[in-house]
Amino acid sequence: MPTTKFFQGILLLLPLLVGCSMSEGFRRQGFKIIAHRGASKDAPENTLAALELGIRQGADGVEFDVYKTGDGWLTLMHDKDVLRTTNFKDVFTDGRSAKVSELSLAELRSLDAGSWLSADYAGEKVPTFEEALEKLRGRATPVIEIKPEDIGQDVAMIVQKLSIEKEVFVQSFSPRAISDFHKVLPEVTTGYLTGSKVSDDSVERAREHLRIARESGASVVVCNYKLADREYIEEIHRNEFFVWVYTVDDAAVMRLLMERGIDGIITNVPSVLRDLSGRGK
Ligand code: G3P
Ligand code: CA
């Protein structure tokens, strides 16, 4: 092929190449607004309604928590049991366990996961992991938090089954869950969640968090916002990792963290962060 034709070919391919890197963009570039458990100030956490509202409030990514039922289904839930966020006590009066790991999917689905927050959400169900992923597909990045440390591979297999490896971000407080996830899907970008202060020295703290993140295969440190002072953020960046924080609802704190160069904020009120970051409605 003549040289000019070769370069013309490369030029024609450029948008495609840029498009490819854009699909990595959520994880790699630009400040991110992430809705925590959906837009969970206004809608019941970890329900499809909360995920939908997160998208509508302008989130780039929508975070939710994943557990496994007694009969092997992955579902959304933050706590080990369903007592706080469903009407379990009204439905089951026979003394059975309220732990997600001891309930069947059918039992979970018989619960109302919305009324505890507001009558407007009466009848909202506990979604399956797959339903949540389908709700977000092509609209916002699923930010999947693996709760029990032994379900990393189950989570990966569903992501693989739905062919959305390039669309998701996976995070956990458990390094084992992250490394298990990577055994199935090594290429997906993951985050190590931590609220551990480790040291009063910000640089030492950042290095310890980086060490654990690296060992588990994560490339983002997602920490409690109180740990993310300027030195901490700079040390994470010096090591070419990204740093996100949870969970910030106060506009002044959001602004401070953005001034310090934070890469992403997880919030119950994505609309507040959207307005603050100048993205408008
Ligand atoms: O996304 C981070 C944050 O969700 C971690 O804390 O307790 O809300 O799952 P938690
Ligand atoms: Ca979470």
mmCIF file of C-alpha atoms and ligand atoms in Angstrom:
data_model
loop_
_atom_site.group_PDB
_atom_site.id
_atom_site.type_symbol
_atom_site.label_atom_id
_atom_site.label_comp_id
_atom_site.label_asym_id
_atom_site.label_seq_id
_atom_site.Cartn_x
_atom_site.Cartn_y
_atom_site.Cartn_z
ATOM 1 C CA MET A 1 0.000 0.000 0.000
ATOM 2 C CA PRO A 2 1.435 3.464 -0.888
ATOM 3 C CA THR A 3 2.367 5.502 2.191
ATOM 4 C CA THR A 4 -0.300 8.213 1.626
ATOM 5 C CA LYS A 5 -3.031 5.564 1.318
ATOM 6 C CA PHE A 6 -1.792 3.959 4.514
ATOM 7 C CA PHE A 7 -2.035 7.269 6.430
ATOM 8 C CA GLN A 8 -5.435 8.011 4.886
ATOM 9 C CA GLY A 9 -6.552 4.625 6.165
ATOM 10 C CA ILE A 10 -5.310 5.432 9.646
ATOM 11 C CA LEU A 11 -7.157 8.777 9.521
ATOM 12 C CA LEU A 12 -10.364 7.028 8.551
ATOM 13 C CA LEU A 13 -9.940 4.608 11.411
ATOM 14 C CA LEU A 14 -9.317 7.368 13.972
ATOM 15 C CA PRO A 15 -12.942 7.929 15.013
ATOM 16 C CA LEU A 16 -13.247 4.198 15.543
ATOM 17 C CA LEU A 17 -10.087 4.150 17.629
ATOM 18 C CA VAL A 18 -11.279 7.155 19.635
ATOM 19 C CA GLY A 19 -14.632 5.417 20.032
ATOM 20 C CA CYS A 20 -12.857 2.402 21.510
ATOM 21 C CA SER A 21 -10.977 4.488 24.001
ATOM 22 C CA MET A 22 -14.227 6.326 24.863
ATOM 23 C CA SER A 23 -15.702 3.046 26.040
ATOM 24 C CA GLU A 24 -12.822 2.963 28.521
ATOM 25 C CA GLY A 25 -13.563 6.594 29.306
ATOM 26 C CA PHE A 26 -15.713 6.103 32.338
ATOM 27 C CA ARG A 27 -12.934 4.419 34.123
ATOM 28 C CA ARG A 28 -10.048 6.403 32.753
ATOM 29 C CA GLN A 29 -10.905 10.006 32.035
ATOM 30 C CA GLY A 30 -12.804 12.948 33.412
ATOM 31 C CA PHE A 31 -14.609 13.696 36.640
ATOM 32 C CA LYS A 32 -17.394 11.233 37.443
ATOM 33 C CA ILE A 33 -20.746 11.698 39.146
ATOM 34 C CA ILE A 34 -21.874 8.435 40.703
ATOM 35 C CA ALA A 35 -25.310 7.881 42.201
ATOM 36 C CA HIS A 36 -25.030 5.963 45.476
ATOM 37 C CA ARG A 37 -27.415 2.967 45.625
ATOM 38 C CA GLY A 38 -29.230 4.872 42.869
ATOM 39 C CA ALA A 39 -30.444 8.375 43.661
ATOM 40 C CA SER A 40 -31.118 7.087 47.131
ATOM 41 C CA LYS A 41 -32.078 10.267 48.924
ATOM 42 C CA ASP A 42 -35.213 10.563 46.789
ATOM 43 C CA ALA A 43 -35.941 6.934 45.864
ATOM 44 C CA PRO A 44 -35.587 3.652 47.776
ATOM 45 C CA GLU A 45 -31.986 2.466 47.587
ATOM 46 C CA ASN A 46 -31.013 -0.429 45.344
ATOM 47 C CA THR A 47 -34.343 -0.531 43.473
ATOM 48 C CA LEU A 48 -34.959 0.010 39.763
ATOM 49 C CA ALA A 49 -36.714 3.275 40.645
ATOM 50 C CA ALA A 50 -33.562 4.549 42.359
ATOM 51 C CA LEU A 51 -31.376 3.509 39.430
ATOM 52 C CA GLU A 52 -33.702 5.257 36.987
ATOM 53 C CA LEU A 53 -33.704 8.413 39.087
ATOM 54 C CA GLY A 54 -29.907 8.296 39.266
ATOM 55 C CA ILE A 55 -29.759 8.396 35.471
ATOM 56 C CA ARG A 56 -32.332 11.193 35.317
ATOM 57 C CA GLN A 57 -30.386 13.232 37.860
ATOM 58 C CA GLY A 58 -27.387 13.194 35.540
ATOM 59 C CA ALA A 59 -25.146 10.497 37.008
ATOM 60 C CA ASP A 60 -22.382 9.067 34.826
ATOM 61 C CA GLY A 61 -22.436 5.893 36.870
ATOM 62 C CA VAL A 62 -24.987 4.326 39.174
ATOM 63 C CA GLU A 63 -23.716 2.377 42.150
ATOM 64 C CA PHE A 64 -25.536 -0.567 43.705
ATOM 65 C CA ASP A 65 -24.744 -3.449 46.068
ATOM 66 C CA VAL A 66 -24.922 -7.130 45.217
ATOM 67 C CA TYR A 67 -25.721 -10.170 47.381
ATOM 68 C CA LYS A 68 -26.551 -13.793 46.566
ATOM 69 C CA THR A 69 -29.796 -15.477 47.591
ATOM 70 C CA GLY A 70 -30.051 -18.916 49.175
ATOM 71 C CA ASP A 71 -31.048 -20.389 45.812
ATOM 72 C CA GLY A 72 -28.142 -18.812 43.952
ATOM 73 C CA TRP A 73 -29.518 -15.597 42.418
ATOM 74 C CA LEU A 74 -27.590 -12.345 42.517
ATOM 75 C CA THR A 75 -29.779 -9.497 43.724
ATOM 76 C CA LEU A 76 -29.456 -5.929 44.857
ATOM 77 C CA MET A 77 -29.324 -5.273 48.592
ATOM 78 C CA HIS A 78 -27.058 -3.259 50.841
ATOM 79 C CA ASP A 79 -27.472 -4.992 54.195
ATOM 80 C CA LYS A 80 -26.927 -8.690 54.933
ATOM 81 C CA ASP A 81 -30.631 -8.908 55.757
ATOM 82 C CA VAL A 82 -33.747 -7.296 54.373
ATOM 83 C CA LEU A 83 -35.169 -5.874 57.589
ATOM 84 C CA ARG A 84 -34.301 -2.203 57.085
ATOM 85 C CA THR A 85 -35.393 -1.824 53.465
ATOM 86 C CA THR A 86 -38.365 -4.137 53.017
ATOM 87 C CA ASN A 87 -41.643 -5.115 54.722
ATOM 88 C CA PHE A 88 -40.253 -8.570 55.591
ATOM 89 C CA LYS A 89 -41.598 -8.444 59.165
ATOM 90 C CA ASP A 90 -45.171 -7.897 57.910
ATOM 91 C CA VAL A 91 -44.965 -10.636 55.285
ATOM 92 C CA PHE A 92 -43.154 -13.403 57.152
ATOM 93 C CA THR A 93 -44.313 -13.935 60.698
ATOM 94 C CA ASP A 94 -43.033 -17.493 61.079
ATOM 95 C CA GLY A 95 -39.627 -16.553 62.493
ATOM 96 C CA ARG A 96 -37.640 -17.411 59.379
ATOM 97 C CA SER A 97 -34.293 -15.763 58.717
ATOM 98 C CA ALA A 98 -34.263 -12.372 57.004
ATOM 99 C CA LYS A 99 -30.755 -12.852 55.613
ATOM 100 C CA VAL A 100 -30.530 -12.565 51.841
ATOM 101 C CA SER A 101 -28.292 -15.635 51.807
ATOM 102 C CA GLU A 102 -31.074 -17.674 53.430
ATOM 103 C CA LEU A 103 -34.005 -16.409 51.366
ATOM 104 C CA SER A 104 -35.062 -17.645 47.929
ATOM 105 C CA LEU A 105 -35.472 -15.250 45.045
ATOM 106 C CA ALA A 106 -39.237 -15.879 45.137
ATOM 107 C CA GLU A 107 -39.360 -14.914 48.806
ATOM 108 C CA LEU A 108 -37.345 -11.771 48.155
ATOM 109 C CA ARG A 109 -39.551 -10.827 45.232
ATOM 110 C CA SER A 110 -42.653 -11.081 47.385
ATOM 111 C CA LEU A 111 -41.424 -8.138 49.465
ATOM 112 C CA ASP A 112 -42.131 -4.448 49.127
ATOM 113 C CA ALA A 113 -38.785 -2.637 48.929
ATOM 114 C CA GLY A 114 -40.213 0.853 48.470
ATOM 115 C CA SER A 115 -42.767 1.667 51.178
ATOM 116 C CA TRP A 116 -40.173 1.970 53.941
ATOM 117 C CA LEU A 117 -39.006 5.205 52.268
ATOM 118 C CA SER A 118 -42.228 6.583 50.832
ATOM 119 C CA ALA A 119 -45.743 5.474 49.916
ATOM 120 C CA ASP A 120 -44.983 6.814 46.428
ATOM 121 C CA TYR A 121 -42.758 3.791 45.954
ATOM 122 C CA ALA A 122 -45.085 1.141 47.379
ATOM 123 C CA GLY A 123 -44.702 -2.171 45.577
ATOM 124 C CA GLU A 124 -41.153 -1.561 44.356
ATOM 125 C CA LYS A 125 -39.347 -4.902 44.143
ATOM 126 C CA VAL A 126 -35.862 -6.086 45.001
ATOM 127 C CA PRO A 127 -34.230 -6.271 41.557
ATOM 128 C CA THR A 128 -32.055 -9.090 40.335
ATOM 129 C CA PHE A 129 -28.509 -8.165 39.343
ATOM 130 C CA GLU A 130 -29.376 -8.805 35.694
ATOM 131 C CA GLU A 131 -32.419 -6.531 35.827
ATOM 132 C CA ALA A 132 -30.268 -3.745 37.235
ATOM 133 C CA LEU A 133 -27.676 -4.183 34.500
ATOM 134 C CA GLU A 134 -30.361 -4.147 31.807
ATOM 135 C CA LYS A 135 -31.905 -1.002 33.293
ATOM 136 C CA LEU A 136 -28.564 0.815 33.001
ATOM 137 C CA ARG A 137 -27.362 -0.670 29.713
ATOM 138 C CA GLY A 138 -26.316 2.090 27.314
ATOM 139 C CA ARG A 139 -27.502 4.813 29.695
ATOM 140 C CA ALA A 140 -25.125 4.936 32.661
ATOM 141 C CA THR A 141 -22.233 2.845 33.871
ATOM 142 C CA PRO A 142 -23.151 0.183 36.397
ATOM 143 C CA VAL A 143 -20.896 0.658 39.431
ATOM 144 C CA ILE A 144 -21.221 -2.777 40.946
ATOM 145 C CA GLU A 145 -20.269 -3.242 44.586
ATOM 146 C CA ILE A 146 -19.640 -6.860 45.516
ATOM 147 C CA LYS A 147 -20.678 -7.303 49.145
ATOM 148 C CA PRO A 148 -20.007 -10.944 50.189
ATOM 149 C CA GLU A 149 -16.376 -11.767 49.530
ATOM 150 C CA ASP A 150 -17.142 -15.118 47.899
ATOM 151 C CA ILE A 151 -19.290 -13.992 44.955
ATOM 152 C CA GLY A 152 -16.654 -12.309 42.773
ATOM 153 C CA GLN A 153 -16.758 -15.025 40.137
ATOM 154 C CA ASP A 154 -20.584 -15.175 40.101
ATOM 155 C CA VAL A 155 -20.677 -11.442 39.398
ATOM 156 C CA ALA A 156 -18.104 -11.783 36.627
ATOM 157 C CA MET A 157 -20.024 -14.592 34.943
ATOM 158 C CA ILE A 158 -23.188 -12.509 34.687
ATOM 159 C CA VAL A 159 -21.233 -9.536 33.280
ATOM 160 C CA GLN A 160 -19.693 -11.923 30.749
ATOM 161 C CA LYS A 161 -23.057 -13.490 29.897
ATOM 162 C CA LEU A 162 -24.521 -10.055 29.103
ATOM 163 C CA SER A 163 -21.384 -9.031 27.132
ATOM 164 C CA ILE A 164 -21.012 -5.759 29.008
ATOM 165 C CA GLU A 165 -17.407 -6.135 30.129
ATOM 166 C CA LYS A 166 -16.522 -2.747 28.648
ATOM 167 C CA GLU A 167 -19.472 -0.971 30.241
ATOM 168 C CA VAL A 168 -19.105 -1.829 33.909
ATOM 169 C CA PHE A 169 -17.028 -0.764 36.878
ATOM 170 C CA VAL A 170 -16.682 -3.206 39.766
ATOM 171 C CA GLN A 171 -15.671 -2.397 43.324
ATOM 172 C CA SER A 172 -15.429 -4.048 46.721
ATOM 173 C CA PHE A 173 -14.119 -3.615 50.238
ATOM 174 C CA SER A 174 -12.920 -7.203 49.858
ATOM 175 C CA PRO A 175 -9.618 -7.623 47.970
ATOM 176 C CA ARG A 176 -10.514 -11.298 47.580
ATOM 177 C CA ALA A 177 -13.780 -10.444 45.808
ATOM 178 C CA ILE A 178 -11.883 -8.191 43.384
ATOM 179 C CA SER A 179 -9.181 -10.740 42.612
ATOM 180 C CA ASP A 180 -11.762 -13.519 42.200
ATOM 181 C CA PHE A 181 -13.655 -11.280 39.787
ATOM 182 C CA HIS A 182 -10.422 -10.727 37.828
ATOM 183 C CA LYS A 183 -9.817 -14.463 37.528
ATOM 184 C CA VAL A 184 -12.782 -14.498 35.139
ATOM 185 C CA LEU A 185 -12.522 -10.976 33.700
ATOM 186 C CA PRO A 186 -8.980 -9.596 34.066
ATOM 187 C CA GLU A 187 -9.586 -6.587 31.793
ATOM 188 C CA VAL A 188 -12.491 -4.956 33.586
ATOM 189 C CA THR A 189 -11.520 -1.891 35.618
ATOM 190 C CA THR A 190 -12.078 -2.318 39.320
ATOM 191 C CA GLY A 191 -11.898 -0.225 42.463
ATOM 192 C CA TYR A 192 -10.685 -1.055 45.952
ATOM 193 C CA LEU A 193 -13.074 0.414 48.512
ATOM 194 C CA THR A 194 -11.647 1.465 51.825
ATOM 195 C CA GLY A 195 -12.536 3.445 54.888
ATOM 196 C CA SER A 196 -9.448 2.362 56.725
ATOM 197 C CA LYS A 197 -7.375 5.216 58.130
ATOM 198 C CA VAL A 198 -4.240 3.048 58.462
ATOM 199 C CA SER A 199 -1.987 6.023 59.260
ATOM 200 C CA ASP A 200 -2.283 9.685 60.206
ATOM 201 C CA ASP A 201 0.264 10.370 57.496
ATOM 202 C CA SER A 202 -1.641 10.914 54.245
ATOM 203 C CA VAL A 203 1.130 9.663 51.979
ATOM 204 C CA GLU A 204 1.635 6.490 54.015
ATOM 205 C CA ARG A 205 -2.097 5.950 54.019
ATOM 206 C CA ALA A 206 -2.278 6.360 50.248
ATOM 207 C CA ARG A 207 0.626 3.928 49.764
ATOM 208 C CA GLU A 208 -1.026 1.264 51.891
ATOM 209 C CA HIS A 209 -4.308 1.642 50.002
ATOM 210 C CA LEU A 210 -2.412 1.494 46.715
ATOM 211 C CA ARG A 211 -0.611 -1.667 47.807
ATOM 212 C CA ILE A 212 -3.874 -3.484 48.502
ATOM 213 C CA ALA A 213 -5.491 -2.132 45.338
ATOM 214 C CA ARG A 214 -2.541 -3.280 43.223
ATOM 215 C CA GLU A 215 -2.475 -6.742 44.762
ATOM 216 C CA SER A 216 -6.153 -7.281 44.039
ATOM 217 C CA GLY A 217 -5.918 -5.918 40.491
ATOM 218 C CA ALA A 218 -7.814 -2.669 41.098
ATOM 219 C CA SER A 219 -6.756 0.573 39.431
ATOM 220 C CA VAL A 220 -9.027 2.951 41.316
ATOM 221 C CA VAL A 221 -8.981 3.600 45.063
ATOM 222 C CA VAL A 222 -12.464 4.430 46.314
ATOM 223 C CA CYS A 223 -12.156 5.813 49.819
ATOM 224 C CA ASN A 224 -14.184 7.439 52.527
ATOM 225 C CA TYR A 225 -14.100 11.140 51.662
ATOM 226 C CA LYS A 226 -12.688 12.029 55.095
ATOM 227 C CA LEU A 227 -9.445 10.282 54.129
ATOM 228 C CA ALA A 228 -8.967 12.172 50.868
ATOM 229 C CA ASP A 229 -6.900 15.239 51.692
ATOM 230 C CA ARG A 230 -4.745 16.921 49.072
ATOM 231 C CA GLU A 231 -1.564 14.944 49.831
ATOM 232 C CA TYR A 232 -3.443 11.657 49.709
ATOM 233 C CA ILE A 233 -4.995 12.445 46.332
ATOM 234 C CA GLU A 234 -1.663 13.613 44.928
ATOM 235 C CA GLU A 235 0.095 10.430 46.051
ATOM 236 C CA ILE A 236 -2.575 8.258 44.402
ATOM 237 C CA HIS A 237 -2.211 10.258 41.185
ATOM 238 C CA ARG A 238 1.604 10.090 41.316
ATOM 239 C CA ASN A 239 1.158 6.326 41.140
ATOM 240 C CA GLU A 240 -1.118 6.652 38.128
ATOM 241 C CA PHE A 241 -4.186 5.400 39.944
ATOM 242 C CA PHE A 242 -7.518 7.197 40.145
ATOM 243 C CA VAL A 243 -9.283 8.138 43.363
ATOM 244 C CA TRP A 244 -12.996 8.368 44.019
ATOM 245 C CA VAL A 245 -14.722 9.098 47.304
ATOM 246 C CA TYR A 246 -17.902 7.990 49.042
ATOM 247 C CA THR A 247 -20.427 9.252 50.168
ATOM 248 C CA VAL A 248 -20.724 13.016 49.835
ATOM 249 C CA ASP A 249 -24.030 14.897 49.863
ATOM 250 C CA ASP A 250 -22.838 18.289 51.052
ATOM 251 C CA ALA A 251 -22.156 20.807 48.266
ATOM 252 C CA ALA A 252 -19.306 22.549 50.130
ATOM 253 C CA VAL A 253 -17.499 19.230 50.648
ATOM 254 C CA MET A 254 -18.083 18.277 47.016
ATOM 255 C CA ARG A 255 -16.558 21.581 45.902
ATOM 256 C CA LEU A 256 -13.525 21.146 48.159
ATOM 257 C CA LEU A 257 -12.858 17.635 46.857
ATOM 258 C CA MET A 258 -13.187 18.790 43.263
ATOM 259 C CA GLU A 259 -10.687 21.574 43.939
ATOM 260 C CA ARG A 260 -8.300 18.927 45.260
ATOM 261 C CA GLY A 261 -8.567 17.031 41.984
ATOM 262 C CA ILE A 262 -10.753 14.090 42.956
ATOM 263 C CA ASP A 263 -11.697 11.856 39.999
ATOM 264 C CA GLY A 264 -15.174 10.842 41.111
ATOM 265 C CA ILE A 265 -17.723 11.435 43.862
ATOM 266 C CA ILE A 266 -20.323 8.926 44.975
ATOM 267 C CA THR A 267 -23.411 10.716 46.230
ATOM 268 C CA ASN A 268 -27.010 10.132 47.270
ATOM 269 C CA VAL A 269 -27.898 13.414 45.525
ATOM 270 C CA PRO A 270 -26.458 13.306 41.990
ATOM 271 C CA SER A 271 -28.509 16.339 40.942
ATOM 272 C CA VAL A 272 -26.640 18.515 43.461
ATOM 273 C CA LEU A 273 -23.272 17.368 42.123
ATOM 274 C CA ARG A 274 -24.457 17.752 38.529
ATOM 275 C CA ASP A 275 -25.432 21.387 39.132
ATOM 276 C CA LEU A 276 -22.224 22.069 41.040
ATOM 277 C CA SER A 277 -20.039 20.610 38.326
ATOM 278 C CA GLY A 278 -21.683 22.926 35.804
ATOM 279 C CA ARG A 279 -23.286 20.242 33.689
ATOM 280 C CA GLY A 280 -26.778 21.704 34.077
ATOM 281 C CA LYS A 281 -29.995 19.750 33.758
HETATM 282 O O1 G3P B 1 -19.801 3.075 46.728
HETATM 283 C C1 G3P B 1 -19.234 3.160 47.969
HETATM 284 C C2 G3P B 1 -20.170 2.952 49.083
HETATM 285 O O2 G3P B 1 -21.365 2.444 48.600
HETATM 286 C C3 G3P B 1 -19.614 2.069 50.123
HETATM 287 O O3 G3P B 1 -20.348 2.046 51.262
HETATM 288 O O4 G3P B 1 -21.872 1.003 52.836
HETATM 289 O O5 G3P B 1 -22.782 2.432 51.073
HETATM 290 O O6 G3P B 1 -21.916 0.205 50.508
HETATM 291 P P1 G3P B 1 -21.797 1.388 51.401
HETATM 292 CA CA CA B 2 -22.307 0.406 48.175
#
